[in-house]
mmCIF file of C-alpha atoms in Angstrom:
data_model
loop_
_atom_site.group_PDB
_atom_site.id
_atom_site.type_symbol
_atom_site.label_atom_id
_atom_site.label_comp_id
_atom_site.label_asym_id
_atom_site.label_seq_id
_atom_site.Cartn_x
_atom_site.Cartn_y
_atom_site.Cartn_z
ATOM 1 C CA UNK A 1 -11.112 22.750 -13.087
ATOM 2 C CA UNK A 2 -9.957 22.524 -16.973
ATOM 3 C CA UNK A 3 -10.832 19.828 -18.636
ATOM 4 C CA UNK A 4 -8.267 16.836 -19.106
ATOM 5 C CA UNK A 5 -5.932 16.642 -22.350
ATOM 6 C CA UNK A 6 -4.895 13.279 -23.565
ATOM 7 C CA UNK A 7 -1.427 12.051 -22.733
ATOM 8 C CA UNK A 8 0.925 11.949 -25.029
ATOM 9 C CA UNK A 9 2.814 9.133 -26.698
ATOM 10 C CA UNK A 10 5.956 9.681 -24.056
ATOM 11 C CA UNK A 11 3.676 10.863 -21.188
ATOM 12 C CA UNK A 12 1.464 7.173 -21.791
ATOM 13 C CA UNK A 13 5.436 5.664 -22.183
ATOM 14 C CA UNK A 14 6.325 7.248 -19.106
ATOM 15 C CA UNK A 15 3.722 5.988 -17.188
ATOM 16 C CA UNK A 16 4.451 2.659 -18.024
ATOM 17 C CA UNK A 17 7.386 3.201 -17.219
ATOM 18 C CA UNK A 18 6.966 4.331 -13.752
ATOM 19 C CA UNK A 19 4.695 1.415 -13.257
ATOM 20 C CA UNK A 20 7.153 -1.202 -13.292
ATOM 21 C CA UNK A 21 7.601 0.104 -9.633
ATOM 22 C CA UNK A 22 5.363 -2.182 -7.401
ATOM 23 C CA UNK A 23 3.885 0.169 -4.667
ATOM 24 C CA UNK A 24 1.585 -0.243 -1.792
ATOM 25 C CA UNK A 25 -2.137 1.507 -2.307
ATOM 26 C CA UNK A 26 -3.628 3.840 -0.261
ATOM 27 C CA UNK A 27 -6.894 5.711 0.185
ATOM 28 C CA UNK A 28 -6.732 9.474 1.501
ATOM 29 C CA UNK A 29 -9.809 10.612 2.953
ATOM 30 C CA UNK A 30 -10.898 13.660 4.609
ATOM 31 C CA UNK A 31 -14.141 15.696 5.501
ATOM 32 C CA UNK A 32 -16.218 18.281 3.358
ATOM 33 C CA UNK A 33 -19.240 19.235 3.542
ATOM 34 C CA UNK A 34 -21.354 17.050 1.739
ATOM 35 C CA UNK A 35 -19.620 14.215 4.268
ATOM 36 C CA UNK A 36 -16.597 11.927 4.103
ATOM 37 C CA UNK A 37 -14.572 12.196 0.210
ATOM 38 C CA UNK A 38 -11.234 10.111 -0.437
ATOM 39 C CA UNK A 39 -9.416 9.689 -3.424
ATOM 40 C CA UNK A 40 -7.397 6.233 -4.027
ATOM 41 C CA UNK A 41 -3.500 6.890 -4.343
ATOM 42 C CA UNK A 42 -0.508 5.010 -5.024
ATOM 43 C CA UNK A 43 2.030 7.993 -4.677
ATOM 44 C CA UNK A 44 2.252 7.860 -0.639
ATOM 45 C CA UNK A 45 5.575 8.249 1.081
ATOM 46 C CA UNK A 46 7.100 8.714 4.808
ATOM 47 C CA UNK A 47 9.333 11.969 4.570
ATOM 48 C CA UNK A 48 10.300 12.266 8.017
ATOM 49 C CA UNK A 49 9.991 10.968 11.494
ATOM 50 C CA UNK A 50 11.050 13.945 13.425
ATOM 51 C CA UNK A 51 8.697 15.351 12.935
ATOM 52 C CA UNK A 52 6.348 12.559 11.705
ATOM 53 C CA UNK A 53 5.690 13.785 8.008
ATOM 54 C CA UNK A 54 3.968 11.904 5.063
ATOM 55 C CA UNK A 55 3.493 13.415 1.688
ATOM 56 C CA UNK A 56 0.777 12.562 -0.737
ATOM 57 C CA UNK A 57 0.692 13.499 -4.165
ATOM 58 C CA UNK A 58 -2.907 14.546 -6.025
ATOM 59 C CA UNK A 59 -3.661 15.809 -9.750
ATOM 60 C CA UNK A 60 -4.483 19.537 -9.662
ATOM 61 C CA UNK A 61 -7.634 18.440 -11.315
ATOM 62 C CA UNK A 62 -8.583 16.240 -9.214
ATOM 63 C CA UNK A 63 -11.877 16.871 -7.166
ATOM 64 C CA UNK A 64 -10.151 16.430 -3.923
ATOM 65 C CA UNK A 65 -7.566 18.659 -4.398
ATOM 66 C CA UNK A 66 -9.618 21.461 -3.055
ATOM 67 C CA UNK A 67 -10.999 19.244 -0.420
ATOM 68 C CA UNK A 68 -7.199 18.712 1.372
ATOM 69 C CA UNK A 69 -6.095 22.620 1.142
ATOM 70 C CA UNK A 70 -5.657 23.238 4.669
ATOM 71 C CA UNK A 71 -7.485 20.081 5.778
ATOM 72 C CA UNK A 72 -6.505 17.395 8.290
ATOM 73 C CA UNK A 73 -6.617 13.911 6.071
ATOM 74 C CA UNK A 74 -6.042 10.040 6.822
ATOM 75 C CA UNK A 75 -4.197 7.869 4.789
ATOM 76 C CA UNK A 76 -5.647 4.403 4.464
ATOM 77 C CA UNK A 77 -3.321 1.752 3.078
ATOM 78 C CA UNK A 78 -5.363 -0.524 1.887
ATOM 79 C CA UNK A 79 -5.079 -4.248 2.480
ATOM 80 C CA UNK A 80 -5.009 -7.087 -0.175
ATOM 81 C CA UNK A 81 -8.818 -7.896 0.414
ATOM 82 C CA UNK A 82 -9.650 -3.867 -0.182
ATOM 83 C CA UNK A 83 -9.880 -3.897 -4.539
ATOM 84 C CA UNK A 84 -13.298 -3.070 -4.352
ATOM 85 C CA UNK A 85 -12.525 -0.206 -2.184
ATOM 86 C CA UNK A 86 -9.965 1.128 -4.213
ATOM 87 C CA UNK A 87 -12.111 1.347 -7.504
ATOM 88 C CA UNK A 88 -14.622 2.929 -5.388
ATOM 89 C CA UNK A 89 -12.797 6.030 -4.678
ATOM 90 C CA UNK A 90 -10.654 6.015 -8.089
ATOM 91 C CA UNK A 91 -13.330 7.394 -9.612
ATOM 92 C CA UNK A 92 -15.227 4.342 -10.081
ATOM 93 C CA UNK A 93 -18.239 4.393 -7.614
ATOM 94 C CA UNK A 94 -19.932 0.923 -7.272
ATOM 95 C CA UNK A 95 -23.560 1.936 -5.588
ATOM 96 C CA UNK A 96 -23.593 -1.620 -3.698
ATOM 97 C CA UNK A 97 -20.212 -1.454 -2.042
ATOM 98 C CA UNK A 98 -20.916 -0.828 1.805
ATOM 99 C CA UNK A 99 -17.534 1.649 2.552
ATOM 100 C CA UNK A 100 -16.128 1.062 5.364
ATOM 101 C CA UNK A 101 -16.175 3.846 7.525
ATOM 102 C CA UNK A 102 -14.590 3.712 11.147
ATOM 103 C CA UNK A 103 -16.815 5.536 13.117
ATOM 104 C CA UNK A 104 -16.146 8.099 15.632
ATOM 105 C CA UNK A 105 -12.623 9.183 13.919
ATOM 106 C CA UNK A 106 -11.545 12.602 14.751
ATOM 107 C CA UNK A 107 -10.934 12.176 10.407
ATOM 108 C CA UNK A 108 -12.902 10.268 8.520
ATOM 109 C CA UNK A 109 -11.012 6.767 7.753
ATOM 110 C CA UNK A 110 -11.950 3.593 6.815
ATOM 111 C CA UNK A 111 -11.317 0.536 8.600
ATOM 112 C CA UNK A 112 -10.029 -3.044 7.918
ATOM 113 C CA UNK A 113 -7.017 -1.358 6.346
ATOM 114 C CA UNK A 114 -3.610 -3.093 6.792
ATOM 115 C CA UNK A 115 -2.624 0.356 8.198
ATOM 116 C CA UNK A 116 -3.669 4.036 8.839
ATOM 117 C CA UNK A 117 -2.303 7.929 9.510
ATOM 118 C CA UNK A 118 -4.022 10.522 10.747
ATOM 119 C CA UNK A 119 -2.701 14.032 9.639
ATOM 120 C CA UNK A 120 -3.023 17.473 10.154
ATOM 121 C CA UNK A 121 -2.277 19.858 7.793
ATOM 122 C CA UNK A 122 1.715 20.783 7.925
ATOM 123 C CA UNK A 123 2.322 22.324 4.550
ATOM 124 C CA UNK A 124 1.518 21.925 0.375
ATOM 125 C CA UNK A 125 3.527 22.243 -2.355
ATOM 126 C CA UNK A 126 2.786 22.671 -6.303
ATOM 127 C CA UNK A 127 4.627 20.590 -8.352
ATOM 128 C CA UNK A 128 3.987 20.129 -12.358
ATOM 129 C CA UNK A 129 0.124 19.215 -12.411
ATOM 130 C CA UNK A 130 0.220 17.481 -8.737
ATOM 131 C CA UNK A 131 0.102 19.100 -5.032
ATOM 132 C CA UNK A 132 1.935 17.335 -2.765
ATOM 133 C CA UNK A 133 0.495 17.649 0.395
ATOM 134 C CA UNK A 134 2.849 16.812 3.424
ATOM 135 C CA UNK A 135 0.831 15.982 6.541
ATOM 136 C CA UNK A 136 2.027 15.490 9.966
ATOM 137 C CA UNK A 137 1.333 12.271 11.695
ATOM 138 C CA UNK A 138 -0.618 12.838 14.936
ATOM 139 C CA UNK A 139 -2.377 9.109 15.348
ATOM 140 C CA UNK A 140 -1.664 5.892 13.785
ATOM 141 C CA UNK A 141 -2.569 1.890 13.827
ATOM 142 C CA UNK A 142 -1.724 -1.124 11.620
ATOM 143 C CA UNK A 143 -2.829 -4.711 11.320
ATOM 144 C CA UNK A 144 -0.402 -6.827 9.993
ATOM 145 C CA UNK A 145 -2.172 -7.914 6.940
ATOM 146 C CA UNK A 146 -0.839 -8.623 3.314
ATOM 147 C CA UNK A 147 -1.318 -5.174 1.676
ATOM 148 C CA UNK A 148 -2.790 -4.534 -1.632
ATOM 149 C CA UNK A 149 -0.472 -3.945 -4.218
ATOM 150 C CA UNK A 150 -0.756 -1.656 -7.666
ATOM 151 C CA UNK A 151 2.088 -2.839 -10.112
ATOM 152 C CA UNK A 152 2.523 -2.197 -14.276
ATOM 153 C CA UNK A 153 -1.163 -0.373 -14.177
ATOM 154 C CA UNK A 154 -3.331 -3.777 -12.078
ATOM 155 C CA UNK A 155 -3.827 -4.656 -8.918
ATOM 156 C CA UNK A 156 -1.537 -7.662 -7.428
ATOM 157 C CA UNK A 157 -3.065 -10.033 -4.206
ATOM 158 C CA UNK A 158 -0.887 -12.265 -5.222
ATOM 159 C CA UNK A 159 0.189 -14.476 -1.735
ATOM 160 C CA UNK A 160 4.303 -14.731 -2.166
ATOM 161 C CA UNK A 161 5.592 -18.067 -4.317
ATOM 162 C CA UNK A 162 7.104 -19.510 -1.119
ATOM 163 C CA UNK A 163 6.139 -19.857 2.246
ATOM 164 C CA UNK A 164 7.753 -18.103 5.130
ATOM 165 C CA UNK A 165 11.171 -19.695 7.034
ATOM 166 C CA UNK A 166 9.796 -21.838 9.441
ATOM 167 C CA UNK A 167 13.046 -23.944 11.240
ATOM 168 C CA UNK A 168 12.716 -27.573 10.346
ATOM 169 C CA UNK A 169 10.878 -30.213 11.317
ATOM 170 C CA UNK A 170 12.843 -33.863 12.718
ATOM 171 C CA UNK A 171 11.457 -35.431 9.856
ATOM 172 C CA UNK A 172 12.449 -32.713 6.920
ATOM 173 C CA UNK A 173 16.106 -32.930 9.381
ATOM 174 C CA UNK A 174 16.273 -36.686 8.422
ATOM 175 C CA UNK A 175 15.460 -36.454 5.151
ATOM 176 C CA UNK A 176 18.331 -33.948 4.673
ATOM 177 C CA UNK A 177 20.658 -36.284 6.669
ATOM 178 C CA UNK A 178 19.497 -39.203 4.463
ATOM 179 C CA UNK A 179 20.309 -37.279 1.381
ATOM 180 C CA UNK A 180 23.356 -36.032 2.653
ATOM 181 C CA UNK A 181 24.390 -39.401 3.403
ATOM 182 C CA UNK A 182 23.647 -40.723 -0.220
ATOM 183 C CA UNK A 183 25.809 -38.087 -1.239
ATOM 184 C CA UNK A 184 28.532 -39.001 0.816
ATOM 185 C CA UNK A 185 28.224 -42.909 -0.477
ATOM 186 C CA UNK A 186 28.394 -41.412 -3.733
ATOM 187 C CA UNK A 187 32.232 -41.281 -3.376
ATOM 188 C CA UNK A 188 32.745 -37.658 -2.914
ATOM 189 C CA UNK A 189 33.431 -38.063 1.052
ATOM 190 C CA UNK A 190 33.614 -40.739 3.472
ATOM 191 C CA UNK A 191 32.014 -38.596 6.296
ATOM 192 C CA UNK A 192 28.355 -38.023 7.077
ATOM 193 C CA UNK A 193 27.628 -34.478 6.570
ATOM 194 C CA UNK A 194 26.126 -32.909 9.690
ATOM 195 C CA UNK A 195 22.791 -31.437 9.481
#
């Protein structure tokens, strides 16, 4: 491994750049012999579905690089309760955190995720300073949880602004027929709107 150079002035621009795209965040983990590794991600995307292919993207200098040539790896998309686990294996190990390892996985993975895919090796690629390492989807599970979210360089558990469509209730449906009808007296129609 060579030791890191400092971005530059348009690589740090071009990172912020790319980080005005809001993407999901994922932990890839995989087996080696000192035990389970994974390295947090946020550059995790479905390629194909015949076959079932998902690519993940990792810095050539990254420790667990080495540990995914020709390895069989799960990706763990983390849900919106999961920070804590996402610092821990971006390089910032907290000592007290308690990972959450599923146990008796063919591959290690982590559970309480809002999803997960186990893969087996299918093929790598070099590109620039990444490897993007396509794996084929043999076993999979989700829980429909709110996912955590990485957006312009932070973390985002933000719950949505409004609430999900729900159809309405009698009383919202008379309220809307009483304003409707104070439009109507207003002159503009001499007809109750329906609701």
């Amino acid at each position: 491994m060579s030791p890191k150079s400092p971005p530059s002035p348009e690589q740090l621009a071009l990172r912020k750049c790319l980080g005005s795209f809001p993407t999901g965040v994922a932990v890839i983990t995989y087996a080696s012999p000192e035990g389970p590794r994974g390295a947090t991600v946020n550059s995790f995307v479905s390629v194909s579905l015949d076959p079932a292919l998902v690519l993940v993207s990792i810095a050539k200098t990254a420790r667990s690089r080495e540990g995914l040539d020709d390895a069989s790896f799960a990706v763990n998309v983390l849900g919106a309760h999961q920070g804590d686990v996402a610092m821990h294996f971006a390089g910032r190990p907290n000592e007290c955190l308690r990972v959450p390892w599923q146990q008796d996985a063919e591959v290690p993975r982590l559970r309480e995720c809002a999803a997960w895919l186990q893969c087996a090796p299918w093929r790598s690629v070099e590109a620039g300073d990444h490897v993007l390492f396509i794996g084929e989807v043999v076993a999979h599970g989700h829980d429909p949880s709110d996912p955590l979210i990485f957006h312009a360089g932070a973390f985002r558990i933000d719950k949505p602004a409004s609430p999900r469509w729900r159809p309405p209730s009698p009383i919202d449906s008379l309220d809307r027929r009483r304003d409707l009808e104070r439009w109507s007296d207003a002159g503009s129609t001499t007809h109750i709107v329906p609701v």
